[in-house]
């Protein structure tokens, strides 16, 4: 179990690092110029370095640990500000939020000022793995915690529901038995966990189910499920990449990157789910060796995963959050 907690966090990191060098490339350009991405490629900050996906996941994990497992929006704001580093490729919304927070704008108000009705980017989903593992035994509490951590940056319901769906997928993979795993059952259970309001995601998951044997037709998958940074056009895609390659952490990530577009985030989300199923030992050693170390590096992420596991084990997580909201 501890290896699977760590696997979800490290899975985010590995996917982020693997996908980042080709972020923004089309699937056809990746196919034409590289064939596939199966190795950690050279990158601006070095091979195996991560971007905002992992940095914000680390901040969320640290915040949960500092607050006894609860999501505390004001604490998250402080930690997001502390880790913010423009070299790590943040989304446009995040750059603006940092400035609004600096000006003293309260977090709920600041998040509503982004785009039209708040961001529906995948930024709240890409970082959510720590919530998925900590709350994996209580779907209601998990949903509320995932939504609350999303609201800090993503005021649009699609951004919040996407984060909740990704957390549900991580939790379900953590609970699954690899020996009896069934992609169809996984999808059915996931759909059943969604509230009625998450209609966009329910439809996307049904679509993903219909396409399970069509994964080699990348043009079709990208057209139907999406590969950009809108949450509803990437979270279902990441779940799809996991499901069509559920037997192998490596194959799932290589496939997620092969879809092009928001490759670091697609692979980070696929990696979190696959890592929760297979555990950290499923990370190929050549990828493991390449991962960035030092402050907030690989070994610290492992420690965070272990500490969240300890928190879950000793505190028996499953209690409802007091200040949670299901008003989507
Ligand atoms: C750079 C219209 C909207 C929207 C709305 C679009 C990093 C915008 C990570 C926006 C991830 C983008 C990604 C991402 C994480 C969102 N109307 N368009 N209401 N809401 N968008 O900026 O943290 O890569 O084009 O809030 O969610 O690796 O720029 O950032 O790939 O989605 O950024 O949303 O993104 P943001 P985020
Ligand atoms: Mg990124
Ligand atoms: Mg990205």
PDB file of C-alpha atoms in Angstrom, residues 34-158:
ATOM      1  CA  UNK A  34      10.779  10.864 -32.865  1.00  0.00           C
ATOM      2  CA  UNK A  35       8.688   7.757 -33.478  1.00  0.00           C
ATOM      3  CA  UNK A  36       7.845   7.680 -29.792  1.00  0.00           C
ATOM      4  CA  UNK A  37       9.119   9.145 -26.519  1.00  0.00           C
ATOM      5  CA  UNK A  38      10.412   6.253 -24.428  1.00  0.00           C
ATOM      6  CA  UNK A  39      13.448   7.976 -22.898  1.00  0.00           C
ATOM      7  CA  UNK A  40      13.880  11.130 -20.827  1.00  0.00           C
ATOM      8  CA  UNK A  41      14.918  13.653 -23.483  1.00  0.00           C
ATOM      9  CA  UNK A  42      17.163  16.697 -22.997  1.00  0.00           C
ATOM     10  CA  UNK A  43      15.158  19.644 -21.661  1.00  0.00           C
ATOM     11  CA  UNK A  44      15.642  23.320 -20.871  1.00  0.00           C
ATOM     12  CA  UNK A  45      16.282  22.654 -17.156  1.00  0.00           C
ATOM     13  CA  UNK A  46      17.931  19.283 -17.868  1.00  0.00           C
ATOM     14  CA  UNK A  47      16.811  15.683 -18.502  1.00  0.00           C
ATOM     15  CA  UNK A  48      14.313  14.403 -15.947  1.00  0.00           C
ATOM     16  CA  UNK A  49      13.330  17.832 -14.634  1.00  0.00           C
ATOM     17  CA  UNK A  50       9.723  18.586 -13.842  1.00  0.00           C
ATOM     18  CA  UNK A  51       7.333  21.493 -14.425  1.00  0.00           C
ATOM     19  CA  UNK A  52       4.429  23.165 -12.587  1.00  0.00           C
ATOM     20  CA  UNK A  53       2.483  19.875 -12.490  1.00  0.00           C
ATOM     21  CA  UNK A  54       4.894  18.269 -10.033  1.00  0.00           C
ATOM     22  CA  UNK A  55       5.761  21.475  -8.206  1.00  0.00           C
ATOM     23  CA  UNK A  56       2.104  22.141  -7.351  1.00  0.00           C
ATOM     24  CA  UNK A  57       1.534  18.469  -6.468  1.00  0.00           C
ATOM     25  CA  UNK A  58       4.402  18.777  -3.970  1.00  0.00           C
ATOM     26  CA  UNK A  59       2.896  21.975  -2.530  1.00  0.00           C
ATOM     27  CA  UNK A  60      -0.492  20.281  -2.141  1.00  0.00           C
ATOM     28  CA  UNK A  61       1.086  17.257  -0.426  1.00  0.00           C
ATOM     29  CA  UNK A  62       3.024  19.498   1.973  1.00  0.00           C
ATOM     30  CA  UNK A  63      -0.125  21.469   2.764  1.00  0.00           C
ATOM     31  CA  UNK A  64      -2.159  18.330   3.523  1.00  0.00           C
ATOM     32  CA  UNK A  65       0.610  17.082   5.815  1.00  0.00           C
ATOM     33  CA  UNK A  66       0.842  20.413   7.647  1.00  0.00           C
ATOM     34  CA  UNK A  67      -2.928  20.462   8.221  1.00  0.00           C
ATOM     35  CA  UNK A  68      -3.611  16.942   9.397  1.00  0.00           C
ATOM     36  CA  UNK A  69      -4.882  15.902   5.970  1.00  0.00           C
ATOM     37  CA  UNK A  70      -7.377  18.717   5.567  1.00  0.00           C
ATOM     38  CA  UNK A  71      -7.528  21.041   2.556  1.00  0.00           C
ATOM     39  CA  UNK A  72      -7.018  24.587   3.869  1.00  0.00           C
ATOM     40  CA  UNK A  73      -7.330  27.084   0.984  1.00  0.00           C
ATOM     41  CA  UNK A  74      -5.421  29.931   2.677  1.00  0.00           C
ATOM     42  CA  UNK A  75      -2.506  27.600   3.403  1.00  0.00           C
ATOM     43  CA  UNK A  76      -2.525  26.366  -0.200  1.00  0.00           C
ATOM     44  CA  UNK A  77      -2.340  29.940  -1.466  1.00  0.00           C
ATOM     45  CA  UNK A  78       0.739  30.566   0.700  1.00  0.00           C
ATOM     46  CA  UNK A  79       2.435  27.387  -0.490  1.00  0.00           C
ATOM     47  CA  UNK A  80       1.606  27.945  -4.168  1.00  0.00           C
ATOM     48  CA  UNK A  81       3.151  31.390  -3.850  1.00  0.00           C
ATOM     49  CA  UNK A  82       6.249  29.964  -2.167  1.00  0.00           C
ATOM     50  CA  UNK A  83       6.940  27.317  -4.825  1.00  0.00           C
ATOM     51  CA  UNK A  84       6.037  29.523  -7.796  1.00  0.00           C
ATOM     52  CA  UNK A  85       8.937  29.644 -10.232  1.00  0.00           C
ATOM     53  CA  UNK A  86       8.196  31.035 -13.697  1.00  0.00           C
ATOM     54  CA  UNK A  87      10.883  28.814 -15.241  1.00  0.00           C
ATOM     55  CA  UNK A  88       8.717  25.769 -14.497  1.00  0.00           C
ATOM     56  CA  UNK A  89       6.190  26.496 -17.236  1.00  0.00           C
ATOM     57  CA  UNK A  90       3.060  27.539 -15.368  1.00  0.00           C
ATOM     58  CA  UNK A  91      -0.305  28.099 -17.036  1.00  0.00           C
ATOM     59  CA  UNK A  92      -1.343  31.633 -17.958  1.00  0.00           C
ATOM     60  CA  UNK A  93      -3.981  31.651 -15.218  1.00  0.00           C
ATOM     61  CA  UNK A  94      -1.436  30.855 -12.522  1.00  0.00           C
ATOM     62  CA  UNK A  95       0.817  33.783 -13.490  1.00  0.00           C
ATOM     63  CA  UNK A  96      -2.176  36.104 -13.099  1.00  0.00           C
ATOM     64  CA  UNK A  97      -3.271  34.542  -9.816  1.00  0.00           C
ATOM     65  CA  UNK A  98       0.153  35.048  -8.282  1.00  0.00           C
ATOM     66  CA  UNK A  99      -0.110  38.772  -9.062  1.00  0.00           C
ATOM     67  CA  UNK A 100      -3.679  39.017  -7.728  1.00  0.00           C
ATOM     68  CA  UNK A 101      -2.702  37.238  -4.500  1.00  0.00           C
ATOM     69  CA  UNK A 102       0.285  39.591  -4.137  1.00  0.00           C
ATOM     70  CA  UNK A 103      -2.148  42.514  -4.406  1.00  0.00           C
ATOM     71  CA  UNK A 104      -4.129  41.048  -1.507  1.00  0.00           C
ATOM     72  CA  UNK A 105      -7.165  39.927  -3.521  1.00  0.00           C
ATOM     73  CA  UNK A 106      -8.933  37.127  -1.531  1.00  0.00           C
ATOM     74  CA  UNK A 107      -8.505  33.709  -3.188  1.00  0.00           C
ATOM     75  CA  UNK A 108     -12.156  33.109  -4.088  1.00  0.00           C
ATOM     76  CA  UNK A 109     -12.424  36.507  -5.743  1.00  0.00           C
ATOM     77  CA  UNK A 110      -9.063  36.130  -7.520  1.00  0.00           C
ATOM     78  CA  UNK A 111      -9.968  32.746  -9.024  1.00  0.00           C
ATOM     79  CA  UNK A 112     -13.231  34.160 -10.411  1.00  0.00           C
ATOM     80  CA  UNK A 113     -11.347  36.913 -12.231  1.00  0.00           C
ATOM     81  CA  UNK A 114      -9.580  34.474 -14.567  1.00  0.00           C
ATOM     82  CA  UNK A 115     -10.945  33.967 -18.074  1.00  0.00           C
ATOM     83  CA  UNK A 116     -14.706  33.840 -18.453  1.00  0.00           C
ATOM     84  CA  UNK A 117     -16.178  32.458 -15.234  1.00  0.00           C
ATOM     85  CA  UNK A 118     -12.889  31.135 -13.874  1.00  0.00           C
ATOM     86  CA  UNK A 119     -10.345  28.672 -15.275  1.00  0.00           C
ATOM     87  CA  UNK A 120     -11.333  25.238 -16.544  1.00  0.00           C
ATOM     88  CA  UNK A 121      -7.675  24.361 -17.144  1.00  0.00           C
ATOM     89  CA  UNK A 122      -6.305  20.994 -16.005  1.00  0.00           C
ATOM     90  CA  UNK A 123      -4.050  22.579 -13.362  1.00  0.00           C
ATOM     91  CA  UNK A 124      -6.186  21.449 -10.431  1.00  0.00           C
ATOM     92  CA  UNK A 125      -6.338  17.877 -11.789  1.00  0.00           C
ATOM     93  CA  UNK A 126      -2.636  17.482 -12.573  1.00  0.00           C
ATOM     94  CA  UNK A 127      -1.638  18.166  -8.929  1.00  0.00           C
ATOM     95  CA  UNK A 128      -4.402  16.195  -7.168  1.00  0.00           C
ATOM     96  CA  UNK A 129      -2.730  12.792  -6.601  1.00  0.00           C
ATOM     97  CA  UNK A 130      -2.062  13.388  -2.859  1.00  0.00           C
ATOM     98  CA  UNK A 131      -5.809  13.897  -2.270  1.00  0.00           C
ATOM     99  CA  UNK A 132      -6.609  10.787  -4.307  1.00  0.00           C
ATOM    100  CA  UNK A 133      -4.414   8.531  -2.197  1.00  0.00           C
ATOM    101  CA  UNK A 134      -5.163  10.051   1.220  1.00  0.00           C
ATOM    102  CA  UNK A 135      -8.945   9.872   0.763  1.00  0.00           C
ATOM    103  CA  UNK A 136      -9.106   6.668  -1.281  1.00  0.00           C
ATOM    104  CA  UNK A 137     -11.469   4.925   1.134  1.00  0.00           C
ATOM    105  CA  UNK A 138     -14.146   7.620   1.220  1.00  0.00           C
ATOM    106  CA  UNK A 139     -15.461   8.779  -2.126  1.00  0.00           C
ATOM    107  CA  UNK A 140     -17.607  11.599  -0.690  1.00  0.00           C
ATOM    108  CA  UNK A 141     -14.771  13.085   1.360  1.00  0.00           C
ATOM    109  CA  UNK A 142     -12.420  12.631  -1.585  1.00  0.00           C
ATOM    110  CA  UNK A 143     -14.729  14.492  -3.934  1.00  0.00           C
ATOM    111  CA  UNK A 144     -15.123  17.401  -1.527  1.00  0.00           C
ATOM    112  CA  UNK A 145     -11.391  17.646  -0.819  1.00  0.00           C
ATOM    113  CA  UNK A 146     -10.507  17.480  -4.531  1.00  0.00           C
ATOM    114  CA  UNK A 147     -13.030  20.214  -5.348  1.00  0.00           C
ATOM    115  CA  UNK A 148     -11.942  22.443  -2.478  1.00  0.00           C
ATOM    116  CA  UNK A 149      -8.253  22.303  -3.455  1.00  0.00           C
ATOM    117  CA  UNK A 150      -9.336  23.056  -7.041  1.00  0.00           C
ATOM    118  CA  UNK A 151     -11.421  26.090  -6.075  1.00  0.00           C
ATOM    119  CA  UNK A 152      -8.272  27.889  -4.910  1.00  0.00           C
ATOM    120  CA  UNK A 153      -7.194  28.335  -8.542  1.00  0.00           C
ATOM    121  CA  UNK A 154     -10.041  27.061 -10.744  1.00  0.00           C
ATOM    122  CA  UNK A 155     -13.418  28.742 -10.258  1.00  0.00           C
ATOM    123  CA  UNK A 156     -15.043  27.086 -13.288  1.00  0.00           C
ATOM    124  CA  UNK A 157     -17.031  23.922 -12.421  1.00  0.00           C
ATOM    125  CA  UNK A 158     -15.324  21.991 -15.252  1.00  0.00           C
TER     126      UNK A 158
END
